[in-house]
């Protein structure tokens, strides 16, 4: 199965490099350029499934490029993503906006929604964190294997069944904080060949406060940026191009 192609154009090299690193980390083929002429060449030659363009590059586009953008957007049926605030002459295509600095969570939700057959709404990170399951005045050690702002997957010797409710305690490593959250079991995974003998329970969080959600998002962002920084191109990551608080993309129509 071929990698889905994303065409990314913006006049800021720092923004380009940072977004390229993130999108490639998520498994996409990313074509990038800071030049309007090369953007048009890539648009004509690569047939991208998804297009992200900076507001400055969009304003500088001539009528030929605008016409090609209209054609490609109508062909894919997906909206044009405008980075920053759209200004200058516009083109009549469906679009969504992402403010700069970019919110990683909004970016993740956006590409999942439009590029994946079974999109995830929440950014999930693979981890190995010690934790504790607490229920009926007893507690048992657990290991957190993955986590999102919606729930987690844990491994524990405590016998848990679907719909069981309990408290889970775990540290936010690197943040000098610990969270105790109410959880509910939504599924059990038994060790079988089809799941690589993975074993554990999936749980969802219940009634998270805004502050708790913010702390979880900060933790997930820290883990993701840590992984990216350790990569081959980690030095190119510009944290000034990113922000940690979630911002929902605003759908609209450029008219």
GROMACS .gro file of C-alpha atoms in nm:
model
  255
    1UNK     CA    1   0.000   0.000   0.000
    2UNK     CA    2   0.156   0.331  -0.109
    3UNK     CA    3   0.212   0.617   0.130
    4UNK     CA    4  -0.039   0.899   0.102
    5UNK     CA    5   0.111   1.215  -0.043
    6UNK     CA    6   0.086   1.554   0.125
    7UNK     CA    7   0.197   1.866  -0.061
    8UNK     CA    8   0.324   2.131   0.179
    9UNK     CA    9   0.415   2.482   0.069
   10UNK     CA   10   0.503   2.786   0.281
   11UNK     CA   11   0.748   3.073   0.271
   12UNK     CA   12   0.885   2.994   0.619
   13UNK     CA   13   1.163   2.730   0.612
   14UNK     CA   14   1.123   2.675   0.988
   15UNK     CA   15   0.752   2.600   0.952
   16UNK     CA   16   0.816   2.373   0.653
   17UNK     CA   17   1.086   2.172   0.827
   18UNK     CA   18   0.888   2.129   1.148
   19UNK     CA   19   0.569   2.016   0.975
   20UNK     CA   20   0.761   1.785   0.742
   21UNK     CA   21   0.924   1.607   1.037
   22UNK     CA   22   0.590   1.562   1.218
   23UNK     CA   23   0.393   1.444   0.915
   24UNK     CA   24   0.664   1.198   0.809
   25UNK     CA   25   0.672   1.064   1.165
   26UNK     CA   26   0.302   0.990   1.126
   27UNK     CA   27   0.366   0.787   0.813
   28UNK     CA   28   0.297   1.023   0.524
   29UNK     CA   29   0.504   1.107   0.218
   30UNK     CA   30   0.557   1.483   0.235
   31UNK     CA   31   0.659   1.704  -0.059
   32UNK     CA   32   0.780   2.045   0.060
   33UNK     CA   33   0.885   2.372  -0.098
   34UNK     CA   34   0.916   2.739  -0.008
   35UNK     CA   35   0.895   2.856  -0.372
   36UNK     CA   36   0.570   2.923  -0.556
   37UNK     CA   37   0.706   2.796  -0.890
   38UNK     CA   38   0.824   2.468  -0.744
   39UNK     CA   39   0.495   2.428  -0.557
   40UNK     CA   40   0.312   2.442  -0.890
   41UNK     CA   41   0.554   2.186  -1.040
   42UNK     CA   42   0.498   1.948  -0.749
   43UNK     CA   43   0.123   1.998  -0.773
   44UNK     CA   44   0.130   1.908  -1.142
   45UNK     CA   45   0.370   1.616  -1.111
   46UNK     CA   46   0.281   1.440  -0.787
   47UNK     CA   47  -0.101   1.429  -0.773
   48UNK     CA   48  -0.113   1.486  -0.394
   49UNK     CA   49  -0.404   1.359  -0.185
   50UNK     CA   50  -0.385   1.652   0.060
   51UNK     CA   51  -0.254   2.007   0.025
   52UNK     CA   52  -0.128   2.244   0.296
   53UNK     CA   53  -0.030   2.594   0.187
   54UNK     CA   54   0.091   2.895   0.382
   55UNK     CA   55  -0.118   3.212   0.366
   56UNK     CA   56   0.173   3.406   0.216
   57UNK     CA   57   0.228   3.155  -0.063
   58UNK     CA   58  -0.144   3.146  -0.139
   59UNK     CA   59  -0.152   3.526  -0.166
   60UNK     CA   60   0.145   3.516  -0.406
   61UNK     CA   61  -0.006   3.248  -0.633
   62UNK     CA   62  -0.086   3.354  -0.989
   63UNK     CA   63  -0.406   3.264  -1.174
   64UNK     CA   64  -0.252   2.952  -1.331
   65UNK     CA   65  -0.165   2.806  -0.991
   66UNK     CA   66  -0.503   2.903  -0.849
   67UNK     CA   67  -0.675   2.719  -1.132
   68UNK     CA   68  -0.464   2.407  -1.068
   69UNK     CA   69  -0.547   2.425  -0.698
   70UNK     CA   70  -0.916   2.443  -0.780
   71UNK     CA   71  -0.886   2.141  -1.008
   72UNK     CA   72  -0.691   1.931  -0.757
   73UNK     CA   73  -0.916   2.015  -0.462
   74UNK     CA   74  -1.224   1.922  -0.664
   75UNK     CA   75  -1.053   1.602  -0.778
   76UNK     CA   76  -0.962   1.483  -0.428
   77UNK     CA   77  -1.280   1.606  -0.263
   78UNK     CA   78  -1.070   1.717   0.035
   79UNK     CA   79  -1.039   2.075   0.159
   80UNK     CA   80  -0.739   2.299   0.110
   81UNK     CA   81  -0.554   2.359   0.438
   82UNK     CA   82  -0.436   2.716   0.484
   83UNK     CA   83  -0.159   2.774   0.738
   84UNK     CA   84  -0.201   3.109   0.910
   85UNK     CA   85  -0.458   3.373   0.820
   86UNK     CA   86  -0.581   3.381   0.457
   87UNK     CA   87  -0.544   3.720   0.293
   88UNK     CA   88  -0.513   3.870  -0.053
   89UNK     CA   89  -0.691   3.732  -0.363
   90UNK     CA   90  -0.872   3.407  -0.283
   91UNK     CA   91  -1.007   3.106  -0.470
   92UNK     CA   92  -1.350   2.940  -0.436
   93UNK     CA   93  -1.266   2.602  -0.283
   94UNK     CA   94  -1.355   2.437   0.050
   95UNK     CA   95  -1.083   2.504   0.306
   96UNK     CA   96  -0.985   2.473   0.671
   97UNK     CA   97  -0.745   2.698   0.855
   98UNK     CA   98  -0.467   2.615   1.099
   99UNK     CA   99  -0.319   2.903   1.292
  100UNK     CA  100   0.057   2.942   1.320
  101UNK     CA  101   0.212   2.842   1.560
  102UNK     CA  102   0.057   2.503   1.482
  103UNK     CA  103  -0.134   2.300   1.739
  104UNK     CA  104  -0.017   1.939   1.705
  105UNK     CA  105  -0.351   1.801   1.825
  106UNK     CA  106  -0.551   2.000   1.569
  107UNK     CA  107  -0.307   1.893   1.296
  108UNK     CA  108  -0.336   1.526   1.394
  109UNK     CA  109  -0.716   1.536   1.399
  110UNK     CA  110  -0.722   1.712   1.063
  111UNK     CA  111  -0.501   1.467   0.873
  112UNK     CA  112  -0.670   1.168   1.036
  113UNK     CA  113  -1.016   1.294   0.944
  114UNK     CA  114  -0.934   1.351   0.579
  115UNK     CA  115  -0.672   1.086   0.498
  116UNK     CA  116  -0.754   0.777   0.703
  117UNK     CA  117  -1.031   0.524   0.639
  118UNK     CA  118  -1.070   0.470   1.013
  119UNK     CA  119  -0.956   0.802   1.162
  120UNK     CA  120  -0.843   0.845   1.518
  121UNK     CA  121  -0.974   1.151   1.696
  122UNK     CA  122  -0.706   1.152   1.964
  123UNK     CA  123  -0.329   1.149   1.944
  124UNK     CA  124  -0.205   0.831   2.111
  125UNK     CA  125   0.150   0.760   2.224
  126UNK     CA  126   0.320   0.427   2.293
  127UNK     CA  127   0.479   0.441   2.638
  128UNK     CA  128   0.606   0.217   2.916
  129UNK     CA  129   0.507   0.387   3.241
  130UNK     CA  130   0.457   0.230   3.585
  131UNK     CA  131   0.112   0.278   3.731
  132UNK     CA  132  -0.136   0.157   3.989
  133UNK     CA  133  -0.491   0.023   3.961
  134UNK     CA  134  -0.702   0.103   4.269
  135UNK     CA  135  -1.039  -0.054   4.345
  136UNK     CA  136  -1.238  -0.162   4.653
  137UNK     CA  137  -0.968  -0.044   4.895
  138UNK     CA  138  -0.706  -0.254   4.717
  139UNK     CA  139  -0.436  -0.164   4.469
  140UNK     CA  140  -0.229  -0.351   4.214
  141UNK     CA  141   0.073  -0.256   4.007
  142UNK     CA  142   0.016  -0.190   3.638
  143UNK     CA  143   0.214  -0.088   3.333
  144UNK     CA  144   0.077   0.178   3.099
  145UNK     CA  145   0.155   0.074   2.739
  146UNK     CA  146  -0.023   0.349   2.546
  147UNK     CA  147  -0.214   0.664   2.636
  148UNK     CA  148  -0.428   0.940   2.486
  149UNK     CA  149  -0.652   1.208   2.633
  150UNK     CA  150  -0.941   0.964   2.596
  151UNK     CA  151  -0.800   0.654   2.760
  152UNK     CA  152  -0.511   0.410   2.789
  153UNK     CA  153  -0.404   0.051   2.741
  154UNK     CA  154  -0.255  -0.114   3.048
  155UNK     CA  155  -0.111  -0.446   3.155
  156UNK     CA  156  -0.190  -0.567   3.506
  157UNK     CA  157  -0.237  -0.891   3.698
  158UNK     CA  158  -0.556  -0.744   3.846
  159UNK     CA  159  -0.854  -0.924   3.694
  160UNK     CA  160  -1.057  -0.659   3.513
  161UNK     CA  161  -1.364  -0.716   3.298
  162UNK     CA  162  -1.548  -0.489   3.052
  163UNK     CA  163  -1.749  -0.217   3.229
  164UNK     CA  164  -1.544  -0.249   3.551
  165UNK     CA  165  -1.475   0.093   3.704
  166UNK     CA  166  -1.168   0.186   3.906
  167UNK     CA  167  -0.902   0.452   3.963
  168UNK     CA  168  -0.572   0.446   3.778
  169UNK     CA  169  -0.268   0.630   3.913
  170UNK     CA  170   0.038   0.707   3.701
  171UNK     CA  171   0.319   0.965   3.684
  172UNK     CA  172   0.357   1.225   3.411
  173UNK     CA  173   0.725   1.153   3.364
  174UNK     CA  174   0.931   1.464   3.303
  175UNK     CA  175   0.662   1.691   3.451
  176UNK     CA  176   0.701   1.605   3.821
  177UNK     CA  177   0.329   1.530   3.845
  178UNK     CA  178   0.106   1.235   3.915
  179UNK     CA  179  -0.253   1.183   3.802
  180UNK     CA  180  -0.528   0.974   3.956
  181UNK     CA  181  -0.811   0.927   3.707
  182UNK     CA  182  -1.139   0.736   3.703
  183UNK     CA  183  -1.145   0.471   3.433
  184UNK     CA  184  -1.381   0.215   3.282
  185UNK     CA  185  -1.274  -0.103   3.103
  186UNK     CA  186  -1.397  -0.109   2.743
  187UNK     CA  187  -1.218  -0.423   2.621
  188UNK     CA  188  -0.979  -0.702   2.718
  189UNK     CA  189  -0.702  -0.827   2.491
  190UNK     CA  190  -0.592  -1.186   2.535
  191UNK     CA  191  -0.250  -1.300   2.405
  192UNK     CA  192  -0.307  -1.446   2.058
  193UNK     CA  193  -0.096  -1.476   1.741
  194UNK     CA  194  -0.311  -1.220   1.556
  195UNK     CA  195  -0.228  -0.948   1.811
  196UNK     CA  196   0.137  -1.052   1.853
  197UNK     CA  197   0.049  -1.203   2.192
  198UNK     CA  198  -0.016  -0.861   2.338
  199UNK     CA  199  -0.215  -0.875   2.660
  200UNK     CA  200  -0.395  -0.611   2.862
  201UNK     CA  201  -0.707  -0.402   2.901
  202UNK     CA  202  -0.823  -0.090   2.723
  203UNK     CA  203  -0.992   0.171   2.936
  204UNK     CA  204  -1.152   0.508   2.882
  205UNK     CA  205  -1.130   0.800   3.119
  206UNK     CA  206  -1.445   0.943   3.274
  207UNK     CA  207  -1.529   1.310   3.336
  208UNK     CA  208  -1.188   1.466   3.286
  209UNK     CA  209  -1.160   1.826   3.398
  210UNK     CA  210  -1.024   2.087   3.158
  211UNK     CA  211  -0.707   2.113   3.367
  212UNK     CA  212  -0.652   1.737   3.367
  213UNK     CA  213  -0.702   1.724   2.990
  214UNK     CA  214  -0.454   2.009   2.950
  215UNK     CA  215  -0.196   1.820   3.158
  216UNK     CA  216  -0.245   1.505   2.952
  217UNK     CA  217  -0.208   1.701   2.629
  218UNK     CA  218   0.110   1.864   2.760
  219UNK     CA  219   0.246   1.520   2.852
  220UNK     CA  220   0.162   1.369   2.512
  221UNK     CA  221   0.312   1.665   2.331
  222UNK     CA  222   0.628   1.637   2.541
  223UNK     CA  223   0.660   1.267   2.455
  224UNK     CA  224   0.604   1.327   2.083
  225UNK     CA  225   0.852   1.613   2.065
  226UNK     CA  226   1.100   1.402   2.258
  227UNK     CA  227   1.073   1.125   1.998
  228UNK     CA  228   1.107   1.374   1.713
  229UNK     CA  229   1.406   1.547   1.872
  230UNK     CA  230   1.589   1.216   1.900
  231UNK     CA  231   1.537   1.144   1.530
  232UNK     CA  232   1.782   1.200   1.249
  233UNK     CA  233   1.643   1.547   1.177
  234UNK     CA  234   1.565   1.642   1.535
  235UNK     CA  235   1.786   1.950   1.523
  236UNK     CA  236   1.562   2.096   1.250
  237UNK     CA  237   1.255   2.096   1.474
  238UNK     CA  238   1.159   2.455   1.559
  239UNK     CA  239   0.945   2.457   1.875
  240UNK     CA  240   0.855   2.818   1.804
  241UNK     CA  241   0.637   2.691   1.518
  242UNK     CA  242   0.425   2.484   1.759
  243UNK     CA  243   0.189   2.556   2.044
  244UNK     CA  244   0.056   2.321   2.310
  245UNK     CA  245  -0.302   2.438   2.359
  246UNK     CA  246  -0.557   2.274   2.124
  247UNK     CA  247  -0.708   2.488   1.848
  248UNK     CA  248  -0.985   2.356   1.630
  249UNK     CA  249  -0.955   2.418   1.256
  250UNK     CA  250  -1.234   2.637   1.126
  251UNK     CA  251  -1.413   2.510   0.814
  252UNK     CA  252  -1.524   2.762   0.556
  253UNK     CA  253  -1.531   2.856   0.192
  254UNK     CA  254  -1.289   3.096   0.029
  255UNK     CA  255  -1.508   3.318  -0.184
   0.00000   0.00000   0.00000
